[in-house]
mmCIF file of C-alpha atoms in Angstrom:
data_model
loop_
_atom_site.group_PDB
_atom_site.id
_atom_site.type_symbol
_atom_site.label_atom_id
_atom_site.label_comp_id
_atom_site.label_asym_id
_atom_site.label_seq_id
_atom_site.Cartn_x
_atom_site.Cartn_y
_atom_site.Cartn_z
ATOM 1 C CA UNK A 585 -15.219 -3.618 46.228
ATOM 2 C CA UNK A 586 -13.153 -2.845 43.148
ATOM 3 C CA UNK A 587 -9.335 -2.665 42.933
ATOM 4 C CA UNK A 588 -7.570 0.703 43.170
ATOM 5 C CA UNK A 589 -6.384 0.647 39.557
ATOM 6 C CA UNK A 590 -9.912 0.020 38.288
ATOM 7 C CA UNK A 591 -11.298 2.782 40.501
ATOM 8 C CA UNK A 592 -8.685 5.210 39.149
ATOM 9 C CA UNK A 593 -9.623 4.308 35.565
ATOM 10 C CA UNK A 594 -13.264 4.921 36.380
ATOM 11 C CA UNK A 595 -12.779 8.318 38.024
ATOM 12 C CA UNK A 596 -10.540 9.464 35.180
ATOM 13 C CA UNK A 597 -13.189 8.389 32.667
ATOM 14 C CA UNK A 598 -15.583 10.821 34.367
ATOM 15 C CA UNK A 599 -13.500 13.908 33.545
ATOM 16 C CA UNK A 600 -11.995 15.480 30.439
ATOM 17 C CA UNK A 601 -9.629 18.385 29.724
ATOM 18 C CA UNK A 602 -11.343 21.730 30.267
ATOM 19 C CA UNK A 603 -11.576 24.386 27.545
ATOM 20 C CA UNK A 604 -8.714 26.767 26.879
ATOM 21 C CA UNK A 605 -8.376 30.371 27.918
ATOM 22 C CA UNK A 606 -5.721 32.987 27.200
ATOM 23 C CA UNK A 607 -3.639 34.411 30.042
ATOM 24 C CA UNK A 608 -0.636 36.741 30.137
ATOM 25 C CA UNK A 609 2.742 35.111 30.573
ATOM 26 C CA UNK A 610 3.041 36.622 34.054
ATOM 27 C CA UNK A 611 0.000 34.569 35.137
ATOM 28 C CA UNK A 612 1.301 31.307 33.667
ATOM 29 C CA UNK A 613 2.953 29.769 36.733
ATOM 30 C CA UNK A 614 1.320 26.419 37.507
ATOM 31 C CA UNK A 615 -0.982 26.574 34.486
ATOM 32 C CA UNK A 616 -1.007 23.874 31.801
ATOM 33 C CA UNK A 617 -0.651 24.712 28.122
ATOM 34 C CA UNK A 618 -3.625 23.842 25.936
ATOM 35 C CA UNK A 619 -1.607 24.523 22.782
ATOM 36 C CA UNK A 620 2.118 24.647 22.056
ATOM 37 C CA UNK A 621 4.051 27.902 22.008
ATOM 38 C CA UNK A 622 6.446 28.731 19.177
ATOM 39 C CA UNK A 623 9.599 30.789 19.336
ATOM 40 C CA UNK A 624 9.139 34.175 17.700
ATOM 41 C CA UNK A 625 12.882 34.629 17.169
ATOM 42 C CA UNK A 626 16.221 32.856 17.175
ATOM 43 C CA UNK A 627 18.221 32.820 20.417
ATOM 44 C CA UNK A 628 20.876 34.098 20.568
ATOM 45 C CA UNK A 629 19.948 36.329 17.638
ATOM 46 C CA UNK A 630 23.644 36.824 16.778
ATOM 47 C CA UNK A 631 27.022 35.277 17.515
ATOM 48 C CA UNK A 632 27.712 36.491 21.058
ATOM 49 C CA UNK A 633 30.730 36.528 23.303
ATOM 50 C CA UNK A 634 30.562 34.021 26.138
ATOM 51 C CA UNK A 635 33.306 35.755 28.144
ATOM 52 C CA UNK A 636 34.917 39.111 28.814
ATOM 53 C CA UNK A 637 37.981 39.458 26.611
ATOM 54 C CA UNK A 638 39.056 40.406 23.110
ATOM 55 C CA UNK A 639 37.537 39.377 19.799
ATOM 56 C CA UNK A 640 39.914 38.822 16.903
ATOM 57 C CA UNK A 641 39.827 37.174 13.507
ATOM 58 C CA UNK A 642 40.800 33.527 13.353
ATOM 59 C CA UNK A 643 43.775 34.365 11.139
ATOM 60 C CA UNK A 644 45.195 36.598 13.892
ATOM 61 C CA UNK A 645 44.841 33.927 16.592
ATOM 62 C CA UNK A 646 48.546 33.054 16.743
ATOM 63 C CA UNK A 647 50.842 32.472 19.727
ATOM 64 C CA UNK A 648 52.444 35.738 20.806
ATOM 65 C CA UNK A 649 50.618 37.848 18.201
ATOM 66 C CA UNK A 650 50.426 41.619 18.855
ATOM 67 C CA UNK A 651 47.152 43.299 17.857
ATOM 68 C CA UNK A 652 45.784 46.819 18.006
ATOM 69 C CA UNK A 653 42.477 47.363 19.858
ATOM 70 C CA UNK A 654 40.157 49.094 17.394
ATOM 71 C CA UNK A 655 37.120 49.568 19.637
ATOM 72 C CA UNK A 656 34.742 48.035 22.139
ATOM 73 C CA UNK A 657 31.591 45.882 22.096
ATOM 74 C CA UNK A 658 29.255 45.495 25.071
ATOM 75 C CA UNK A 659 25.861 43.871 25.640
ATOM 76 C CA UNK A 660 23.286 46.019 23.865
ATOM 77 C CA UNK A 661 25.999 48.038 22.127
ATOM 78 C CA UNK A 662 27.938 46.286 19.420
ATOM 79 C CA UNK A 663 31.031 47.451 17.544
ATOM 80 C CA UNK A 664 30.110 48.684 14.084
ATOM 81 C CA UNK A 665 33.403 50.175 12.933
ATOM 82 C CA UNK A 666 35.770 48.864 10.261
ATOM 83 C CA UNK A 667 38.103 45.991 11.009
ATOM 84 C CA UNK A 668 41.433 45.226 9.416
ATOM 85 C CA UNK A 669 43.855 42.328 9.819
ATOM 86 C CA UNK A 670 45.868 42.700 12.989
ATOM 87 C CA UNK A 671 43.060 44.433 14.881
ATOM 88 C CA UNK A 672 41.057 43.292 17.917
ATOM 89 C CA UNK A 673 37.901 44.486 19.638
ATOM 90 C CA UNK A 674 37.508 44.698 23.407
ATOM 91 C CA UNK A 675 34.351 42.636 24.051
ATOM 92 C CA UNK A 676 32.164 41.835 27.049
ATOM 93 C CA UNK A 677 29.927 38.874 27.835
ATOM 94 C CA UNK A 678 26.731 38.892 25.765
ATOM 95 C CA UNK A 679 27.982 41.416 23.240
ATOM 96 C CA UNK A 680 27.536 40.664 19.531
ATOM 97 C CA UNK A 681 30.701 39.602 17.747
ATOM 98 C CA UNK A 682 31.777 42.269 15.239
ATOM 99 C CA UNK A 683 32.198 39.825 12.327
ATOM 100 C CA UNK A 684 31.480 36.196 11.460
ATOM 101 C CA UNK A 685 33.870 33.597 12.777
ATOM 102 C CA UNK A 686 36.705 34.770 14.942
ATOM 103 C CA UNK A 687 37.757 33.980 18.490
ATOM 104 C CA UNK A 688 37.295 35.606 21.880
ATOM 105 C CA UNK A 689 40.490 35.446 23.948
ATOM 106 C CA UNK A 690 39.890 35.763 27.700
ATOM 107 C CA UNK A 691 41.008 39.057 29.191
ATOM 108 C CA UNK A 692 43.162 37.291 31.788
ATOM 109 C CA UNK A 693 45.097 35.522 29.014
ATOM 110 C CA UNK A 694 46.075 38.769 27.302
ATOM 111 C CA UNK A 695 48.747 41.350 28.100
ATOM 112 C CA UNK A 696 47.594 44.865 27.266
ATOM 113 C CA UNK A 697 49.725 47.967 26.896
ATOM 114 C CA UNK A 698 47.777 51.028 25.803
ATOM 115 C CA UNK A 699 45.882 50.064 22.646
ATOM 116 C CA UNK A 700 48.000 46.990 21.993
ATOM 117 C CA UNK A 701 47.424 43.442 23.241
ATOM 118 C CA UNK A 702 49.766 40.485 23.147
ATOM 119 C CA UNK A 703 48.410 36.952 22.991
ATOM 120 C CA UNK A 704 49.935 34.181 25.135
ATOM 121 C CA UNK A 705 52.376 31.646 23.734
ATOM 122 C CA UNK A 706 49.901 28.833 24.504
ATOM 123 C CA UNK A 707 46.427 29.387 23.046
ATOM 124 C CA UNK A 708 43.169 27.867 24.265
ATOM 125 C CA UNK A 709 41.299 25.802 21.655
ATOM 126 C CA UNK A 710 37.949 27.303 22.804
ATOM 127 C CA UNK A 711 36.531 30.147 20.753
ATOM 128 C CA UNK A 712 34.349 31.406 23.677
ATOM 129 C CA UNK A 713 31.540 32.360 21.294
ATOM 130 C CA UNK A 714 27.884 31.410 21.593
ATOM 131 C CA UNK A 715 26.763 30.884 17.989
ATOM 132 C CA UNK A 716 23.523 32.334 16.679
ATOM 133 C CA UNK A 717 20.642 29.926 17.406
ATOM 134 C CA UNK A 718 22.622 27.894 19.963
ATOM 135 C CA UNK A 719 19.616 27.814 22.333
ATOM 136 C CA UNK A 720 16.727 27.639 19.876
ATOM 137 C CA UNK A 721 15.667 28.722 16.404
ATOM 138 C CA UNK A 722 12.678 30.789 15.344
ATOM 139 C CA UNK A 723 9.584 28.587 15.116
ATOM 140 C CA UNK A 724 10.750 26.014 17.692
ATOM 141 C CA UNK A 725 7.758 24.362 19.387
ATOM 142 C CA UNK A 726 7.562 24.022 23.159
ATOM 143 C CA UNK A 727 4.733 22.038 24.732
ATOM 144 C CA UNK A 728 5.465 20.623 28.206
ATOM 145 C CA UNK A 729 2.728 18.301 29.450
ATOM 146 C CA UNK A 730 2.831 19.407 33.067
ATOM 147 C CA UNK A 731 2.127 22.582 35.039
ATOM 148 C CA UNK A 732 4.434 25.389 33.942
ATOM 149 C CA UNK A 733 7.402 26.045 36.205
ATOM 150 C CA UNK A 734 9.469 29.183 36.673
ATOM 151 C CA UNK A 735 12.031 27.676 34.283
ATOM 152 C CA UNK A 736 9.352 27.139 31.636
ATOM 153 C CA UNK A 737 8.230 30.755 31.932
ATOM 154 C CA UNK A 738 11.811 31.967 31.571
ATOM 155 C CA UNK A 739 12.221 30.014 28.349
ATOM 156 C CA UNK A 740 8.882 31.162 26.966
ATOM 157 C CA UNK A 741 9.760 34.777 27.750
ATOM 158 C CA UNK A 742 13.045 34.344 25.869
ATOM 159 C CA UNK A 743 10.984 33.001 22.943
ATOM 160 C CA UNK A 744 9.217 36.409 22.861
ATOM 161 C CA UNK A 745 5.816 34.888 23.679
ATOM 162 C CA UNK A 746 3.669 37.202 25.816
ATOM 163 C CA UNK A 747 0.393 35.261 26.126
ATOM 164 C CA UNK A 748 -0.440 31.608 26.697
ATOM 165 C CA UNK A 749 -3.329 29.331 25.766
ATOM 166 C CA UNK A 750 -3.928 27.281 28.913
ATOM 167 C CA UNK A 751 -6.639 24.960 30.184
ATOM 168 C CA UNK A 752 -9.143 26.624 32.465
ATOM 169 C CA UNK A 753 -8.593 25.864 36.126
ATOM 170 C CA UNK A 754 -11.051 23.258 37.489
ATOM 171 C CA UNK A 755 -13.556 24.671 39.966
ATOM 172 C CA UNK A 756 -13.923 22.387 42.986
ATOM 173 C CA UNK A 757 -16.796 22.727 45.457
ATOM 174 C CA UNK A 758 -15.836 21.163 48.762
ATOM 175 C CA UNK A 759 -18.493 19.947 51.217
ATOM 176 C CA UNK A 760 -17.633 18.523 54.627
ATOM 177 C CA UNK A 761 -20.527 16.643 56.222
ATOM 178 C CA UNK A 762 -21.454 15.682 59.751
ATOM 179 C CA UNK A 763 -23.209 16.934 62.875
ATOM 180 C CA UNK A 764 -19.961 16.417 64.777
ATOM 181 C CA UNK A 765 -17.963 19.026 62.863
ATOM 182 C CA UNK A 766 -17.095 22.606 63.753
ATOM 183 C CA UNK A 767 -14.707 24.961 61.973
ATOM 184 C CA UNK A 768 -11.247 25.761 63.376
ATOM 185 C CA UNK A 769 -11.470 28.689 65.761
ATOM 186 C CA UNK A 770 -14.878 27.656 67.064
ATOM 187 C CA UNK A 771 -15.418 26.006 70.431
ATOM 188 C CA UNK A 772 -16.394 22.351 69.865
ATOM 189 C CA UNK A 773 -19.189 20.919 71.962
ATOM 190 C CA UNK A 774 -18.665 17.800 74.097
ATOM 191 C CA UNK A 775 -19.541 15.518 71.146
ATOM 192 C CA UNK A 776 -17.855 17.502 68.372
ATOM 193 C CA UNK A 777 -14.497 17.610 66.555
ATOM 194 C CA UNK A 778 -12.748 20.077 64.254
ATOM 195 C CA UNK A 779 -13.290 19.951 60.510
ATOM 196 C CA UNK A 780 -9.729 19.304 59.317
ATOM 197 C CA UNK A 781 -10.701 17.536 56.086
ATOM 198 C CA UNK A 782 -11.918 20.758 54.480
ATOM 199 C CA UNK A 783 -8.523 22.359 54.850
ATOM 200 C CA UNK A 784 -6.292 19.506 53.736
ATOM 201 C CA UNK A 785 -8.536 18.780 50.737
ATOM 202 C CA UNK A 786 -8.731 22.452 49.753
ATOM 203 C CA UNK A 787 -4.953 22.760 49.962
ATOM 204 C CA UNK A 788 -4.374 19.581 47.924
ATOM 205 C CA UNK A 789 -6.792 20.767 45.238
ATOM 206 C CA UNK A 790 -5.224 24.215 45.073
ATOM 207 C CA UNK A 791 -1.741 22.697 44.878
ATOM 208 C CA UNK A 792 -3.070 20.699 41.927
ATOM 209 C CA UNK A 793 -4.207 23.878 40.149
ATOM 210 C CA UNK A 794 -7.893 24.052 41.091
ATOM 211 C CA UNK A 795 -9.994 26.949 42.271
ATOM 212 C CA UNK A 796 -11.696 25.827 45.492
ATOM 213 C CA UNK A 797 -15.022 26.892 46.938
ATOM 214 C CA UNK A 798 -15.151 25.699 50.546
ATOM 215 C CA UNK A 799 -18.859 25.448 51.317
ATOM 216 C CA UNK A 800 -20.507 25.473 54.751
ATOM 217 C CA UNK A 801 -20.532 22.211 56.692
ATOM 218 C CA UNK A 802 -23.521 20.085 55.733
ATOM 219 C CA UNK A 803 -25.315 18.579 58.712
ATOM 220 C CA UNK A 804 -26.700 15.054 58.807
ATOM 221 C CA UNK A 805 -30.087 15.916 57.350
ATOM 222 C CA UNK A 806 -31.364 15.683 53.821
ATOM 223 C CA UNK A 807 -32.322 19.363 53.792
ATOM 224 C CA UNK A 808 -28.856 20.470 54.838
ATOM 225 C CA UNK A 809 -27.202 18.267 52.220
ATOM 226 C CA UNK A 810 -29.560 19.473 49.493
ATOM 227 C CA UNK A 811 -28.773 23.070 50.410
ATOM 228 C CA UNK A 812 -25.012 22.352 50.294
ATOM 229 C CA UNK A 813 -25.344 20.734 46.867
ATOM 230 C CA UNK A 814 -27.293 23.762 45.644
ATOM 231 C CA UNK A 815 -24.374 25.975 46.669
ATOM 232 C CA UNK A 816 -22.060 23.794 44.575
ATOM 233 C CA UNK A 817 -23.879 24.701 41.365
ATOM 234 C CA UNK A 818 -21.467 25.684 38.599
ATOM 235 C CA UNK A 819 -18.531 23.668 39.936
ATOM 236 C CA UNK A 820 -16.739 21.188 37.686
ATOM 237 C CA UNK A 821 -16.087 18.789 40.542
ATOM 238 C CA UNK A 822 -18.018 18.408 43.793
ATOM 239 C CA UNK A 823 -15.999 16.760 46.565
ATOM 240 C CA UNK A 824 -17.696 15.590 49.748
ATOM 241 C CA UNK A 825 -15.920 14.391 52.867
ATOM 242 C CA UNK A 826 -17.877 12.019 55.086
ATOM 243 C CA UNK A 827 -21.361 10.577 54.761
ATOM 244 C CA UNK A 828 -20.441 8.077 52.049
ATOM 245 C CA UNK A 829 -20.569 4.937 54.195
ATOM 246 C CA UNK A 830 -23.601 2.776 55.062
ATOM 247 C CA UNK A 831 -24.779 4.137 58.409
ATOM 248 C CA UNK A 832 -28.227 5.661 58.775
ATOM 249 C CA UNK A 833 -26.630 9.094 59.090
ATOM 250 C CA UNK A 834 -24.518 8.651 55.933
ATOM 251 C CA UNK A 835 -26.854 10.389 53.538
ATOM 252 C CA UNK A 836 -24.576 11.700 50.769
ATOM 253 C CA UNK A 837 -25.216 8.845 48.343
ATOM 254 C CA UNK A 838 -28.968 8.875 48.846
ATOM 255 C CA UNK A 839 -29.350 12.645 48.478
ATOM 256 C CA UNK A 840 -26.983 12.744 45.512
ATOM 257 C CA UNK A 841 -28.989 9.969 43.835
ATOM 258 C CA UNK A 842 -32.183 11.986 44.302
ATOM 259 C CA UNK A 843 -30.383 14.901 42.632
ATOM 260 C CA UNK A 844 -29.465 12.818 39.600
ATOM 261 C CA UNK A 845 -26.176 11.113 40.520
ATOM 262 C CA UNK A 846 -25.142 8.422 38.033
ATOM 263 C CA UNK A 847 -22.823 6.455 40.275
ATOM 264 C CA UNK A 848 -19.777 4.892 38.626
ATOM 265 C CA UNK A 849 -18.769 2.841 41.673
ATOM 266 C CA UNK A 850 -18.843 2.695 45.433
ATOM 267 C CA UNK A 851 -16.285 1.071 47.742
ATOM 268 C CA UNK A 852 -12.674 0.275 46.892
ATOM 269 C CA UNK A 853 -10.442 -2.578 48.012
ATOM 270 C CA UNK A 854 -8.004 -0.281 49.775
ATOM 271 C CA UNK A 855 -7.118 0.928 53.225
ATOM 272 C CA UNK A 856 -7.457 3.527 54.404
ATOM 273 C CA UNK A 857 -10.408 4.688 52.351
ATOM 274 C CA UNK A 858 -12.805 1.856 51.423
ATOM 275 C CA UNK A 859 -16.053 3.939 51.318
ATOM 276 C CA UNK A 860 -15.237 6.044 48.263
ATOM 277 C CA UNK A 861 -17.922 6.975 45.727
ATOM 278 C CA UNK A 862 -17.821 8.697 42.343
ATOM 279 C CA UNK A 863 -20.168 9.491 39.477
ATOM 280 C CA UNK A 864 -21.717 12.145 37.279
ATOM 281 C CA UNK A 865 -24.168 14.570 38.809
ATOM 282 C CA UNK A 866 -25.709 16.961 36.323
ATOM 283 C CA UNK A 867 -22.950 19.013 34.671
ATOM 284 C CA UNK A 868 -20.480 18.140 37.418
ATOM 285 C CA UNK A 869 -18.621 15.095 38.710
ATOM 286 C CA UNK A 870 -19.057 13.962 42.304
ATOM 287 C CA UNK A 871 -16.222 12.451 44.296
ATOM 288 C CA UNK A 872 -17.390 11.254 47.710
ATOM 289 C CA UNK A 873 -14.470 10.783 50.080
ATOM 290 C CA UNK A 874 -14.457 9.023 53.466
ATOM 291 C CA UNK A 875 -14.803 11.096 56.613
ATOM 292 C CA UNK A 876 -11.747 9.836 58.501
ATOM 293 C CA UNK A 877 -9.018 12.465 57.926
ATOM 294 C CA UNK A 878 -6.256 10.084 56.844
ATOM 295 C CA UNK A 879 -8.635 8.149 54.585
ATOM 296 C CA UNK A 880 -9.860 11.342 52.950
ATOM 297 C CA UNK A 881 -6.314 12.594 52.380
ATOM 298 C CA UNK A 882 -4.997 9.337 50.929
ATOM 299 C CA UNK A 883 -8.007 9.057 48.608
ATOM 300 C CA UNK A 884 -7.481 12.652 47.508
ATOM 301 C CA UNK A 885 -3.845 11.902 46.678
ATOM 302 C CA UNK A 886 -4.763 8.774 44.718
ATOM 303 C CA UNK A 887 -7.904 9.987 42.929
ATOM 304 C CA UNK A 888 -8.594 13.710 43.290
ATOM 305 C CA UNK A 889 -5.189 14.903 42.141
ATOM 306 C CA UNK A 890 -5.132 12.714 38.991
ATOM 307 C CA UNK A 891 -8.670 13.885 38.143
ATOM 308 C CA UNK A 892 -7.615 17.520 38.420
ATOM 309 C CA UNK A 893 -4.541 16.811 36.315
ATOM 310 C CA UNK A 894 -6.610 15.298 33.514
ATOM 311 C CA UNK A 895 -9.000 18.252 33.626
ATOM 312 C CA UNK A 896 -5.970 20.429 32.948
ATOM 313 C CA UNK A 897 -4.734 18.311 30.076
ATOM 314 C CA UNK A 898 -1.946 16.150 31.479
ATOM 315 C CA UNK A 899 -1.427 12.731 33.037
ATOM 316 C CA UNK A 900 -1.199 12.960 36.815
ATOM 317 C CA UNK A 901 -1.440 9.296 37.738
ATOM 318 C CA UNK A 902 0.708 8.542 40.811
ATOM 319 C CA UNK A 903 4.066 7.016 39.889
ATOM 320 C CA UNK A 904 5.491 4.699 42.561
ATOM 321 C CA UNK A 905 9.154 4.765 43.534
ATOM 322 C CA UNK A 906 11.168 1.919 45.053
ATOM 323 C CA UNK A 907 12.749 1.532 48.461
ATOM 324 C CA UNK A 908 14.184 -1.154 50.729
ATOM 325 C CA UNK A 909 11.925 -2.249 53.565
ATOM 326 C CA UNK A 910 13.498 -1.384 56.904
ATOM 327 C CA UNK A 911 11.404 -3.714 59.072
ATOM 328 C CA UNK A 912 9.337 -6.877 58.775
ATOM 329 C CA UNK A 913 5.654 -6.328 57.923
ATOM 330 C CA UNK A 914 2.717 -8.715 57.978
ATOM 331 C CA UNK A 915 0.331 -9.724 55.166
ATOM 332 C CA UNK A 916 -2.098 -7.210 53.689
ATOM 333 C CA UNK A 917 -5.302 -9.213 53.303
ATOM 334 C CA UNK A 918 -8.070 -8.418 50.770
ATOM 335 C CA UNK A 919 -7.289 -4.681 50.380
ATOM 336 C CA UNK A 920 -4.294 -2.705 49.089
ATOM 337 C CA UNK A 921 -2.807 -0.921 52.079
ATOM 338 C CA UNK A 922 -1.222 2.522 51.797
ATOM 339 C CA UNK A 923 0.846 2.719 54.956
ATOM 340 C CA UNK A 924 2.220 5.974 56.295
ATOM 341 C CA UNK A 925 5.987 5.617 56.387
ATOM 342 C CA UNK A 926 9.262 7.445 56.850
ATOM 343 C CA UNK A 927 12.176 7.401 54.423
ATOM 344 C CA UNK A 928 15.788 7.011 55.545
ATOM 345 C CA UNK A 929 18.981 7.242 53.465
ATOM 346 C CA UNK A 930 20.077 3.992 51.897
ATOM 347 C CA UNK A 931 22.802 2.738 49.586
ATOM 348 C CA UNK A 932 21.292 2.373 46.119
ATOM 349 C CA UNK A 933 17.685 2.842 47.287
ATOM 350 C CA UNK A 934 16.215 4.690 50.277
ATOM 351 C CA UNK A 935 15.049 2.677 53.261
ATOM 352 C CA UNK A 936 11.370 2.841 54.221
ATOM 353 C CA UNK A 937 9.866 2.270 57.664
ATOM 354 C CA UNK A 938 6.109 2.199 58.401
ATOM 355 C CA UNK A 939 5.075 4.502 61.256
ATOM 356 C CA UNK A 940 4.051 2.952 64.549
ATOM 357 C CA UNK A 941 0.275 3.204 64.007
ATOM 358 C CA UNK A 942 -1.891 3.124 60.892
ATOM 359 C CA UNK A 943 -5.070 4.356 62.616
ATOM 360 C CA UNK A 944 -6.954 6.387 59.975
ATOM 361 C CA UNK A 945 -7.818 9.139 62.462
ATOM 362 C CA UNK A 946 -4.192 9.995 63.327
ATOM 363 C CA UNK A 947 -3.354 12.987 61.135
ATOM 364 C CA UNK A 948 -0.152 13.808 63.020
ATOM 365 C CA UNK A 949 1.440 10.613 61.758
ATOM 366 C CA UNK A 950 0.437 11.520 58.205
ATOM 367 C CA UNK A 951 1.831 15.037 58.590
ATOM 368 C CA UNK A 952 5.139 13.602 59.811
ATOM 369 C CA UNK A 953 5.340 10.865 57.147
ATOM 370 C CA UNK A 954 7.500 11.067 54.028
ATOM 371 C CA UNK A 955 5.742 8.412 51.975
ATOM 372 C CA UNK A 956 2.917 5.939 51.556
ATOM 373 C CA UNK A 957 4.269 2.389 51.543
ATOM 374 C CA UNK A 958 2.197 0.392 49.029
ATOM 375 C CA UNK A 959 1.271 -3.086 50.231
ATOM 376 C CA UNK A 960 -0.524 -4.803 47.335
ATOM 377 C CA UNK A 961 -3.828 -6.579 47.807
ATOM 378 C CA UNK A 962 -3.253 -10.180 48.881
ATOM 379 C CA UNK A 963 0.463 -9.666 49.498
ATOM 380 C CA UNK A 964 2.081 -11.952 52.064
ATOM 381 C CA UNK A 965 4.487 -11.064 54.869
ATOM 382 C CA UNK A 966 7.561 -9.100 53.872
ATOM 383 C CA UNK A 967 11.010 -9.139 55.431
ATOM 384 C CA UNK A 968 13.364 -6.255 56.093
ATOM 385 C CA UNK A 969 15.572 -5.874 53.015
ATOM 386 C CA UNK A 970 12.795 -6.619 50.504
ATOM 387 C CA UNK A 971 12.362 -4.046 47.734
ATOM 388 C CA UNK A 972 8.937 -2.433 47.872
ATOM 389 C CA UNK A 973 7.075 0.430 46.199
ATOM 390 C CA UNK A 974 5.968 3.701 47.744
ATOM 391 C CA UNK A 975 4.396 7.036 46.825
ATOM 392 C CA UNK A 976 6.331 10.125 47.972
ATOM 393 C CA UNK A 977 4.397 12.653 50.038
#
């Protein structure tokens, strides 16, 4: 068995960023830039009013001054007329200022009678003007190293960029294995269970930006597994669930080896999830996950998601957070233990409590958990109040 950190290094060494493709900005949500974008203009492109009020020259900004309103400026419709000392322009938020410099006095601070305004005796020091280029200048580079958010797309749109160079989405072929499995909606036989792994793994991969092909369940025969692998042709990453252990019905490793698998490792010093396998298989990478639902999910969080992140050009290694242990826990033994846990409010750090059972078949407890409490390999007993690390769920 190898440590978790070594296993993560090995699976990440199997994958590389995928080639770039061009997509319209509207399709950019969740995609990862393969090249930076550059602002095509300066924003704002002119000095703009930040408030509704009256623009006037700095020289006329005097307590109690009386000024004549010469015209109006609104967003998309500036004032282009002449201006003389002692004149003001009615202006609205976002409108271009009619001349360099100047001040915008808030409408509520001004007394207006007809075309004449009177300034207050006490003036605000704020000019209420957004200067040209306050947000960004033409040519500014923007290159976030994470999936694009709605906020990113808003900025890029303001930069007048209509298309994006992004990494191609990874294609994941997902194969659940086992004679005992049936799909949700079917009637399981007396010795069968529902195939939940396919759905949690597909959802995790899609959340991570992949395109998922959920293949038919592979039965515990070499012919069925070979057929399933043939359906995975063209995928960047083939993910199996089950069949990676050492029983006589666990055939994934043997069949994959016959099909050319160059195995990078097998078995990790972690729980849940010891029987994990990875390697190259033709033009694809194989990640063989355990069959127990909790084990498969935890391994997908720790290994599948970072692999998909790297294939899209960014670092997706899990980053632990810290919490205060809310109950005593025993030693971990020879494997790192990722314990399902709940988070509670704390003072400076949240409090974390392991759930009542860590049985790797109990998906309900995983669905209800907030976090995975990380108990390092070889760690001794811990007392309530100790600071520990966890991965948010």
